[in-house]
Structures are given as structure tokens and as C-alpha cells.
Short mmCIF file of C-alpha atoms in Angstrom, two decimals:
data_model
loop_
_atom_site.label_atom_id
_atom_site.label_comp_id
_atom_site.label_asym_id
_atom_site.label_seq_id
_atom_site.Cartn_x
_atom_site.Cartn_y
_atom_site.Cartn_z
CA UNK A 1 72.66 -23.26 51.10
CA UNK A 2 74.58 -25.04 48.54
CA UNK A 3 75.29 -29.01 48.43
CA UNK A 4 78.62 -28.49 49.17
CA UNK A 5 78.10 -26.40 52.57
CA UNK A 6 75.13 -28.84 53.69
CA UNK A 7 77.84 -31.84 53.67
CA UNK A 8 80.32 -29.33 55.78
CA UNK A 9 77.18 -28.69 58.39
CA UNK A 10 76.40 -31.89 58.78
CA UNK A 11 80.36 -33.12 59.25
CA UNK A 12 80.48 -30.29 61.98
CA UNK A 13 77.00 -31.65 63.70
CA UNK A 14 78.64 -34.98 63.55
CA UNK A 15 81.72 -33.41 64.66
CA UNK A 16 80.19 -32.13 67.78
CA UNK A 17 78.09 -35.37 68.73
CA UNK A 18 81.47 -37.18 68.36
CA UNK A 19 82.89 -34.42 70.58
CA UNK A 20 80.34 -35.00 73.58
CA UNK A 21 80.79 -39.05 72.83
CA UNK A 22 84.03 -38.92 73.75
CA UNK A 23 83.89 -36.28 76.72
CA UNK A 24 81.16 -39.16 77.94
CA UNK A 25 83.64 -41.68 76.96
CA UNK A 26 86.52 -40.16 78.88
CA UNK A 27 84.82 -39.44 82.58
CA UNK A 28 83.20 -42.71 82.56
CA UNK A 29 86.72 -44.16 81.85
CA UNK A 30 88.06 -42.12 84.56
CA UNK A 31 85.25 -43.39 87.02
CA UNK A 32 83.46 -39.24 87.10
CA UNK A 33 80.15 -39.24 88.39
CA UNK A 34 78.00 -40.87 86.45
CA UNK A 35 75.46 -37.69 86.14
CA UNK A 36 78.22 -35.93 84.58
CA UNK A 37 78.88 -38.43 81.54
CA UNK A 38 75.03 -38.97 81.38
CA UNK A 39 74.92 -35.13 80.82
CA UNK A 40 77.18 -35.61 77.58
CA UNK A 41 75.56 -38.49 76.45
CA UNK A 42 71.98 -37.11 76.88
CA UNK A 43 73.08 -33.74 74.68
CA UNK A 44 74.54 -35.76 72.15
CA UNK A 45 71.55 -37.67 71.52
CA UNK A 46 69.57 -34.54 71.17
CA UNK A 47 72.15 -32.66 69.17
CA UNK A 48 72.14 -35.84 66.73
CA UNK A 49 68.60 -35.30 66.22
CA UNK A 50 68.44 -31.87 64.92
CA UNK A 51 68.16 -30.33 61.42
CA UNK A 52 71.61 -29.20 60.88
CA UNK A 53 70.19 -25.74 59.93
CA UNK A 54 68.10 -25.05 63.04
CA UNK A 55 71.73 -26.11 65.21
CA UNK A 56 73.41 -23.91 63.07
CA UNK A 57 70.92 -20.70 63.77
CA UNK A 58 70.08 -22.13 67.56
CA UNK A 59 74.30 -21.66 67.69
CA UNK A 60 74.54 -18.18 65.84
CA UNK A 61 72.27 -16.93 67.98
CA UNK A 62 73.37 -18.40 71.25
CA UNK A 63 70.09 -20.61 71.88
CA UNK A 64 71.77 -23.98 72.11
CA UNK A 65 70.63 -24.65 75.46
CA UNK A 66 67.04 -24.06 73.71
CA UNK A 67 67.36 -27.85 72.99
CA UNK A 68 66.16 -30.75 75.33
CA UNK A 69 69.27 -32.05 77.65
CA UNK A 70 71.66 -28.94 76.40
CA UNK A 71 72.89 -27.11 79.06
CA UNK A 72 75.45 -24.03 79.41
CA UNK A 73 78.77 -26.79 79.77
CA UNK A 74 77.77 -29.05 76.74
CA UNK A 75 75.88 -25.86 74.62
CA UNK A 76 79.47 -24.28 74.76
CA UNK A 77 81.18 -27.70 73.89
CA UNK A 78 78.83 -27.61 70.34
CA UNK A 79 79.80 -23.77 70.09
CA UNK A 80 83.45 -24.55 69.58
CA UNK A 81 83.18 -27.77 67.37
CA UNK A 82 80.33 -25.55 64.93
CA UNK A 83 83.00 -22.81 65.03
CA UNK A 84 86.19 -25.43 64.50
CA UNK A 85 87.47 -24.01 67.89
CA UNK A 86 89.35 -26.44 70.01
CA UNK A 87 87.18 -27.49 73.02
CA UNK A 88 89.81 -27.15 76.02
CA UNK A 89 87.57 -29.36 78.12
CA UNK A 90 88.06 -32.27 76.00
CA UNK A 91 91.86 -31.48 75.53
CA UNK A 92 92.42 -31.31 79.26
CA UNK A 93 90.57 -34.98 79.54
CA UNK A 94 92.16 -36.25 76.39
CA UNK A 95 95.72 -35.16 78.28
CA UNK A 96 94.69 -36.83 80.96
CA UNK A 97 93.86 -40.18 79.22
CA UNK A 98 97.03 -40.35 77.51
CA UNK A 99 98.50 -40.00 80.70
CA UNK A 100 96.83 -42.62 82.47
CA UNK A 101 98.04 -45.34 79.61
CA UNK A 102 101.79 -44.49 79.50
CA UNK A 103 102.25 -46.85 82.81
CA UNK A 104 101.34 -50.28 81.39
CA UNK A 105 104.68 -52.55 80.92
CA UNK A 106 105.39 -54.63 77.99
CA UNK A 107 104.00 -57.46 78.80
CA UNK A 108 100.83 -55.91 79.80
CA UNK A 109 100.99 -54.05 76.84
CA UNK A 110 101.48 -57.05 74.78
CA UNK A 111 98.49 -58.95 75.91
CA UNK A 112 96.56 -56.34 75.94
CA UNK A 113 97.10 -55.84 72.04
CA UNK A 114 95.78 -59.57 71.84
CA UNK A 115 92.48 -59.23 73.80
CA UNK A 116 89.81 -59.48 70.63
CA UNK A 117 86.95 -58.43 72.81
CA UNK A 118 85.06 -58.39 76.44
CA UNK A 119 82.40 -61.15 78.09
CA UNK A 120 81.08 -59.26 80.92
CA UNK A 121 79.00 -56.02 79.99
CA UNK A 122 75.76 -53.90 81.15
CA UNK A 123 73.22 -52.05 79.64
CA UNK A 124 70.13 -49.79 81.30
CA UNK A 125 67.98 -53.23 80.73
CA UNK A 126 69.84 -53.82 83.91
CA UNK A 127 71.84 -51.68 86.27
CA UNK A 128 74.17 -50.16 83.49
CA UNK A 129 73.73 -46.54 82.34
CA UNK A 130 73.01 -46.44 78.72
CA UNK A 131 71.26 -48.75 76.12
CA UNK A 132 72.51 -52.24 74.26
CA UNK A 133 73.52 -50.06 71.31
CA UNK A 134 76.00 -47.33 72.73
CA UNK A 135 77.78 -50.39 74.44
CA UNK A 136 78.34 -52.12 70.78
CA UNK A 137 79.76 -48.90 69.51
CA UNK A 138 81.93 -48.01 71.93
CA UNK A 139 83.23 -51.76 71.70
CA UNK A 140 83.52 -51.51 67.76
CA UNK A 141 85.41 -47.94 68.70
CA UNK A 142 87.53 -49.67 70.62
CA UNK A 143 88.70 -52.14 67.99
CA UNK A 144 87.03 -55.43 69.80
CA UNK A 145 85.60 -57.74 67.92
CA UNK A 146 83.01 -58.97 70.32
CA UNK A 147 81.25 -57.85 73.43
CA UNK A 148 78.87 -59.87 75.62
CA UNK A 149 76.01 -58.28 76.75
CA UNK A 150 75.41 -59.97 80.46
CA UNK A 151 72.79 -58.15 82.32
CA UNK A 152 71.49 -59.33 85.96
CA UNK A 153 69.64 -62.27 86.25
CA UNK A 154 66.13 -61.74 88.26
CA UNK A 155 66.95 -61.92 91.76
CA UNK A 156 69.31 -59.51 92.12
CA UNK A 157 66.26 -56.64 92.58
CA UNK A 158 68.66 -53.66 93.55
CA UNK A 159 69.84 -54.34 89.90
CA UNK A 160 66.93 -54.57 88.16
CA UNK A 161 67.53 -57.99 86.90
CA UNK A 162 65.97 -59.50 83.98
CA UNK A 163 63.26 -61.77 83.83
CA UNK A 164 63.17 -64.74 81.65
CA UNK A 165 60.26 -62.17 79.57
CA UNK A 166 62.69 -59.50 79.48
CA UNK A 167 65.92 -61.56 78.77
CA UNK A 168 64.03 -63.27 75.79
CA UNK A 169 63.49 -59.27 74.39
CA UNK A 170 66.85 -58.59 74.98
CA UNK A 171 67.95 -61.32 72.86
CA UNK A 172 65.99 -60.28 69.97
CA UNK A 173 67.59 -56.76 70.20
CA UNK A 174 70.93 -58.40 70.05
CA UNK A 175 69.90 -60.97 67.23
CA UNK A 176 68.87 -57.12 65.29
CA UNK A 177 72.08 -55.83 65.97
CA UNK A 178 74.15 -58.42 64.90
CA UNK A 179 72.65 -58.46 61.44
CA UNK A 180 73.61 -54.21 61.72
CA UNK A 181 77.38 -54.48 62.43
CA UNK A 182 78.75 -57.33 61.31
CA UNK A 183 81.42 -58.91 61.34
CA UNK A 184 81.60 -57.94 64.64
CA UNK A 185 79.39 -60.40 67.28
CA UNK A 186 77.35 -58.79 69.97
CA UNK A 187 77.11 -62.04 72.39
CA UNK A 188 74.08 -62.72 74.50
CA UNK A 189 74.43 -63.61 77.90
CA UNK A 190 73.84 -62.93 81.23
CA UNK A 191 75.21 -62.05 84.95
CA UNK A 192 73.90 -65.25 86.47
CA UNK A 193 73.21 -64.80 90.52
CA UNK A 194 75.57 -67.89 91.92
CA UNK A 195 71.97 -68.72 94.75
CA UNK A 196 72.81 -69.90 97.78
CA UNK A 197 72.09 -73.76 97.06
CA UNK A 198 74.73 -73.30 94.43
CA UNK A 199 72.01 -73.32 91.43
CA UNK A 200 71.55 -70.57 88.52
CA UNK A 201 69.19 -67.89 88.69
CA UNK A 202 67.62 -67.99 85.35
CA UNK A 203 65.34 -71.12 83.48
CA UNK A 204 67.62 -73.50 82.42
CA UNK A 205 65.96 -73.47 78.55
CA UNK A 206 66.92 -70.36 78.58
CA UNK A 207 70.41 -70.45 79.74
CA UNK A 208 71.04 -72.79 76.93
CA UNK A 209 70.37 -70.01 74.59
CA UNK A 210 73.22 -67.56 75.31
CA UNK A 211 76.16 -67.44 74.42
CA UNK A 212 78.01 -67.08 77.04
CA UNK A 213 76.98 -67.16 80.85
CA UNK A 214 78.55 -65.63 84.10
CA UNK A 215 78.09 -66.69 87.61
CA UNK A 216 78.58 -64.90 89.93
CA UNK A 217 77.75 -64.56 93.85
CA UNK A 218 75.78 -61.26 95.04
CA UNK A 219 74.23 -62.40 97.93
CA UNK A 220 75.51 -64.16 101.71
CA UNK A 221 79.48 -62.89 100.88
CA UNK A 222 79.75 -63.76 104.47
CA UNK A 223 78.85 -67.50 104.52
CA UNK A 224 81.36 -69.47 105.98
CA UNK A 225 83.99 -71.19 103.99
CA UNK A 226 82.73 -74.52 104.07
CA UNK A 227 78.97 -73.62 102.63
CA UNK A 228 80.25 -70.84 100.38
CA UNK A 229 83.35 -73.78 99.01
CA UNK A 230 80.19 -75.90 98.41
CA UNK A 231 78.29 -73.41 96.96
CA UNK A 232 80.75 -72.09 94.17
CA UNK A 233 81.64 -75.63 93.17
CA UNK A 234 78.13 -76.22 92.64
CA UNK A 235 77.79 -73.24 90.49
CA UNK A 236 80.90 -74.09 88.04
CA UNK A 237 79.85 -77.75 87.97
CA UNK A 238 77.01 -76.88 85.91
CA UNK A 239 77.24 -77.68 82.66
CA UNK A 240 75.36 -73.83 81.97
CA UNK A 241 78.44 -71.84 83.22
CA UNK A 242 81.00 -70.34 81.33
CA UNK A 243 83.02 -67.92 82.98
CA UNK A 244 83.42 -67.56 87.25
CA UNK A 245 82.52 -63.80 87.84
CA UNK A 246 84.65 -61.69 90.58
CA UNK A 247 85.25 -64.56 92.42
CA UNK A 248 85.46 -63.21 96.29
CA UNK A 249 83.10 -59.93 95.78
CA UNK A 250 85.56 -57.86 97.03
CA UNK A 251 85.25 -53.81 97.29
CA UNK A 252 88.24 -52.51 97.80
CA UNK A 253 87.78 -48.60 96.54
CA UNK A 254 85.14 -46.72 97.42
CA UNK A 255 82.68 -48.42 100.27
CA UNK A 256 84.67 -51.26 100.98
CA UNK A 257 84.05 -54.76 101.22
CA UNK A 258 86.38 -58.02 102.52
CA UNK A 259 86.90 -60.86 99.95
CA UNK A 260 84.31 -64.02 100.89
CA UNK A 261 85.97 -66.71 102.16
CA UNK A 262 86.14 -70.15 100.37
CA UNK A 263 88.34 -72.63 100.04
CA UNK A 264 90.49 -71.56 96.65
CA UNK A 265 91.95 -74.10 95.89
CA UNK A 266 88.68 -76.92 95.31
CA UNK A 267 86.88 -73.87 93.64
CA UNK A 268 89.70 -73.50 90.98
CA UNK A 269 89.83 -77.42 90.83
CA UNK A 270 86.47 -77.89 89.75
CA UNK A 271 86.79 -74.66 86.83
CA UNK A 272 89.78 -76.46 85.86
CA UNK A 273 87.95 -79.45 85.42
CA UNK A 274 84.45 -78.16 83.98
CA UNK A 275 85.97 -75.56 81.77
CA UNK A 276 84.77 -72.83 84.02
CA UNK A 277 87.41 -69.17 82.55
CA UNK A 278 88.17 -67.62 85.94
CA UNK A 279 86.98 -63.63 85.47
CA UNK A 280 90.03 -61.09 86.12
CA UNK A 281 87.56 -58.73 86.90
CA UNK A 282 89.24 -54.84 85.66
CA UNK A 283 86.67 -53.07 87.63
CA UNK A 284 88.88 -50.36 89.91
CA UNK A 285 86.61 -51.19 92.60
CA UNK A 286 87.32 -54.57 92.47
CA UNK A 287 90.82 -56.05 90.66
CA UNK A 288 89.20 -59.46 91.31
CA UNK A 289 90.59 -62.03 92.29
CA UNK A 290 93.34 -60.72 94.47
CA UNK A 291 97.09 -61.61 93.46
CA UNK A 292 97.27 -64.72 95.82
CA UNK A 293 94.32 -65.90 94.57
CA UNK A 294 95.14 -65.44 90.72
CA UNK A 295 98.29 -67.68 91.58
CA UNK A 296 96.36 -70.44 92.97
CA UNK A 297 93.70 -70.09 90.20
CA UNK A 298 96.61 -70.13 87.01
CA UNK A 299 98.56 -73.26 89.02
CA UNK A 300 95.86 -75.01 89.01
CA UNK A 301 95.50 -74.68 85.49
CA UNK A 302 92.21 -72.64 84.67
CA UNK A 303 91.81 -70.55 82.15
CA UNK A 304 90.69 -66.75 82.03
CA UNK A 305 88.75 -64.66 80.97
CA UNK A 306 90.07 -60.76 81.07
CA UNK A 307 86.49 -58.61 81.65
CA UNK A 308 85.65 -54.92 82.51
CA UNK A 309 82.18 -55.66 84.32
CA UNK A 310 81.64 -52.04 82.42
CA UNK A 311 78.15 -50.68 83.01
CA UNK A 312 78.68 -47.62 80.99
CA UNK A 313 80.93 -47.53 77.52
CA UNK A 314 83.85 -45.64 78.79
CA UNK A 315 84.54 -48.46 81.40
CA UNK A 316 84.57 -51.02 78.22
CA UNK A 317 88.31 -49.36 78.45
CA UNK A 318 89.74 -50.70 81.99
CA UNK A 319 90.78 -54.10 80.18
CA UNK A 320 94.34 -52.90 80.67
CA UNK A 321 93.85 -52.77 84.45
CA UNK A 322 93.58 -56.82 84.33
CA UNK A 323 96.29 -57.63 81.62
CA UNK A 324 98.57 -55.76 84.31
CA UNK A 325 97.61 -58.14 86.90
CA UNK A 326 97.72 -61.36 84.53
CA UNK A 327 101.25 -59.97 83.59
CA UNK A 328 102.63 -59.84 87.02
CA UNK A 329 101.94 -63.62 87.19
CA UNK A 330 103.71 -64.03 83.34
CA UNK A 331 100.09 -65.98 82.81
CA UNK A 332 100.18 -67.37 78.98
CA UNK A 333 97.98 -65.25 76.85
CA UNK A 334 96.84 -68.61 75.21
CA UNK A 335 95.20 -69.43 78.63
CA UNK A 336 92.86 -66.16 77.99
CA UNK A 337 89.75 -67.06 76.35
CA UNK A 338 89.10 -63.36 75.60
CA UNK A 339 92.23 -63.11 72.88
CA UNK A 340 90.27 -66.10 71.05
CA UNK A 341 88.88 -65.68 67.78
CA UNK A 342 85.00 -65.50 68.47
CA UNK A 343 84.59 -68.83 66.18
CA UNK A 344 86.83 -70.81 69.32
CA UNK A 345 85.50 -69.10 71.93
CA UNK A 346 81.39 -69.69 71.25
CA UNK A 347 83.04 -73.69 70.28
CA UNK A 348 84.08 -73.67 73.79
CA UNK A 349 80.66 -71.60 75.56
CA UNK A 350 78.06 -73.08 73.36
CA UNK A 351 76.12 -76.06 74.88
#
């Protein structure tokens, strides 16, 4: 095999992890069981790690399904891309992608063009679906410029939450990464459980570490208003917290769940005051906080900060869900922490 055909192998092995990226890419977008994009993601890995000439004979001889995680759907996806044969799988999803994106208004549009990157993101450490690294490249993909990585804190068990142990580990992945793919910043951080006392689930040393922390309530969403008020004021009163996440822990796709109940107005007071970004939460499941809500939160003069809560890299794409709903209220992008240079935005997060 000469030179020149060994770089036009490998281009077509790269051609067909890329394809079963973006097929990944595409259903998590598009909210597909999450089995189905793991499928994708899991034959990619293993057709990445091949010698391009045992692909190339496992395809001519119709073995690819020979290899670990390859079945018959993603075999036949390699197939095409090995024989530069359009995959009509991808096309049909592609199609439908470009479809999905033709709604968003100007103004939507706009902002979203200004959004530099996303602070609320999770990996397998915690409850997410792949590791630290296929977040940062879909991100970079994407054309952000930085992505925080904010698993669960400890308590939240049905997450898998991260001990101080494993948090401090996680950091030095990140602190690895960074020096891989600058200039872009991966952020540390955390998904900080909001307890019901109104304190933050994590050691306070460590807190002051990250760069950015999120606090959010997972626990009690039916306390009555006057504890719950108490409780969330608490939360953005410390010094610690950065951003309010999905502020009433509503579900309203899938099994649904009624907004908590707290008294708005004081909550979005005291971010105003503390510098606490209100999240506008993208997640289809959850278009957090609801519209009244987001009016009370912008007149009392908070700022945001426009997040996908993505726990798989395709959902890194449902920022345009939340610029729609920070459009419909003409909020000032300048008011969105998440269209600030990265340099402003750790000025404003760091303690």
C-alpha cells in the first residue's frame, strides 16, 4: 500500500468516526433514546481504534460487526463512508436538523450568535452519558469558547454525585485538558444541591476552587413558599454561588412536575443584589424559569446566564431554545453573562 493510499484510508476511517459522531450528535440533540446515540458513540470509539488496514479487509469482507460495539445499523453506516456512499440515515437526520433551526426569529437568532459558550454541563463522572472529553469537543465543534463542566454535588445519590475525592480528580482532568485545547477554557464547577437549610452541598475549600458554581434545588420541591423563599435566598446569599440553576424544578415534558413555589420576587432581589446570573435553563423538559417568572427575574434587574443542563454532547446544542425565551422578553444580551468574554466572566465567578 503506497503512502499516498494509507493517508486516503485513514481520511475515510476518520471519515466514518466523524460520520457516527454526528449521527450521536444529532439524536441526542433531538432528545432519541439515549441507548441509541450511546450505540453510535460506542462504535465510533472502537472504529477509531483500529488499524486502518484490518477496517478496510473487516469491510471488504463484510465482518464489520466482528468489532467490539459494531452492530448491523452502525457496521453499514462505516460500509458507505469506506465506500464514499452517502449514508441516508445521516441525511434523513441532518434534514431534520436543518429543519428544526429554520424557526428561531431574529432576535433569537441574534443573541444566539453572541453566546461564547455554556456554564451548566455533565459528564458520566456524574449522571451524564459520556466522558469530560467528548463534552469539550463537541463544545469546540460547536464554536464555544468555554464550557463548564458542573457535575452533581454528593447528595444527590440517584445522580451519582461527586465527592469532594472525586471532584478534586475531576479537576485535575480538566486542569489536563485545558493545557490540550487551548485557547478554549474547559471551566470547573459543579451542580451544587441548594440543602434544605439553604447551605451548599460541597466543602466550602473546595467550592472556592471552581470556577464557576450552580445551585440548584433537587430535593423538598414541595416545601411551602415561605421555607422554600427562605431557603433559596440563603443559597444565593452565599458568597460561593454563581449562577441560580432551574429555578422552580419544573418538568413539564415527559413525567411531569409543577414549578415549587417561592416567593419570586425576594429570590430575584437577593441574585440581584449578590450577583447571583439567573439560569434560563434550555433543557426541553424544563424551559426554566417559566415566562412570568423570567419577567419578574429581568425587572428586577438580574442577570443571566443562558445554559443547556446537557448531559450528553448533542444537547450542548438546545442553547437556542433559551435565547427564544430571553427574546420574547427583548432581555439585553449585555445582561447575559454567557456572551462574555471568558476573561469577564471568571472576573465576575472567581472568589
Amino acid at each position: 500500500m503506497s503512502g499516498l493510499s494509507r493517508r486516503g484510508a485513514a481520511q475515510q476511517q476518520a471519515d466514518a468516526v466523524a460520520a457516527l459522531r454526528r449521527i450521536a450528535f444529532l439524536l441526542e440533540r433531538a432528545q432519541a433514546s439515549r441507548y441509541r446515540a450511546e450505540a453510535f458513540r460506542g462504535a465510533a470509539r472502537s472504529i477509531e481504534r483500529q488499524d486502518e488496514q484490518r477496517l478496510a479487509a473487516l469491510a471488504a469482507s463484510g465482518s464489520l460487526t466482528d468489532l467490539p460495539s459494531v452492530g448491523a445499523r452502525t457496521a453499514d453506516v462505516v460500509a458507505h463512508v469506506l465506500r464514499d456512499q452517502p449514508v441516508e440515515y445521516l441525511d434523513e437526520l441532518e434534514q431534520q436538523y436543518a429543519s428544526a433551526g429554520a424557526s428561531l426569529d431574529a432576535g433569537a437568532a441574534a443573541l444566539r450568535e453572541r453566546l461564547r459558550g455554556d456554564l451548566h454541563s455533565h459528564t458520566e463522572a456524574s449522571d451524564g452519558a459520556t466522558p469530560i472529553q467528548e463534552m469539550v469537543l463537541a463544545a469546540l465543534e460547536l464554536g464555544h469558547e468555554y464550557l463548564a463542566i458542573t457535575d452533581h454535588s454528593p447528595r444527590l445519590t440517584v445522580a451519582n454525585g461527586l465527592s469532594a475525592a472525586r471532584l478534586r480528580a475531576q479537576l485535575d482532568q480538566v486542569a489536563a485538558l485545558n493545557r490540550a485545547v487551548g485557547p478554549f477554557r474547559v471551566l470547573s464547577g459543579i451542580e451544587c444541591d441548594i440543602l434544605e437549610d439553604g447551605g451548599l452541598d460541597q466543602d466550602p475549600d473546595l467550592l472556592d476552587e471552581l470556577d464557576v458554581v450552580v445551585a440548584s434545588v433537587h430535593s423538598k420541591l414541595r416545601m411551602e413558599s415561605g421555607p422554600m423563599t427562605r431557603r433559596m435566598i440563603a443559597a444565593v446569599s452565599n458568597p460561593r454561588t454563581d449562577v441560580l440553576g432551574h429555578c422552580t424544578g419544573r418538568q413539564v415534558a415527559g413525567k411531569s412536575r409543577p414549578p415549587s413555589e417561592f416567593d419570586a420576587r425576594a429570590v430575584f432581589d437577593a441574585c440581584a443584589e449578590h450577583g447571583v446570573a439567573v439560569e434560563i435553563n434550555c433543557r426541553p423538559d424544563r424551559l426554566d424559569p417559566p415566562h412570568e417568572l423570567l419577567a419578574i427575574a429581568i425587572d428586577a434587574g438580574c442577570d443571566f446566564s443562558i445554559d443547556t443542563d446537557a448531559h450528553a454532547p448533542g444537547q450542548l446544542d438546545w442553547l437556542a431554545a433559551g435565547c427564544a425565551r430571553a427574546a420574547q422578553h427583548d432581555l439585553d444580551p449585555a445582561r447575559v453573562i454567557t456572551t462574555w468574554p471568558v476573561e469577564d466572566l471568571l472576573a465576575r465567578t472567581h472568589r
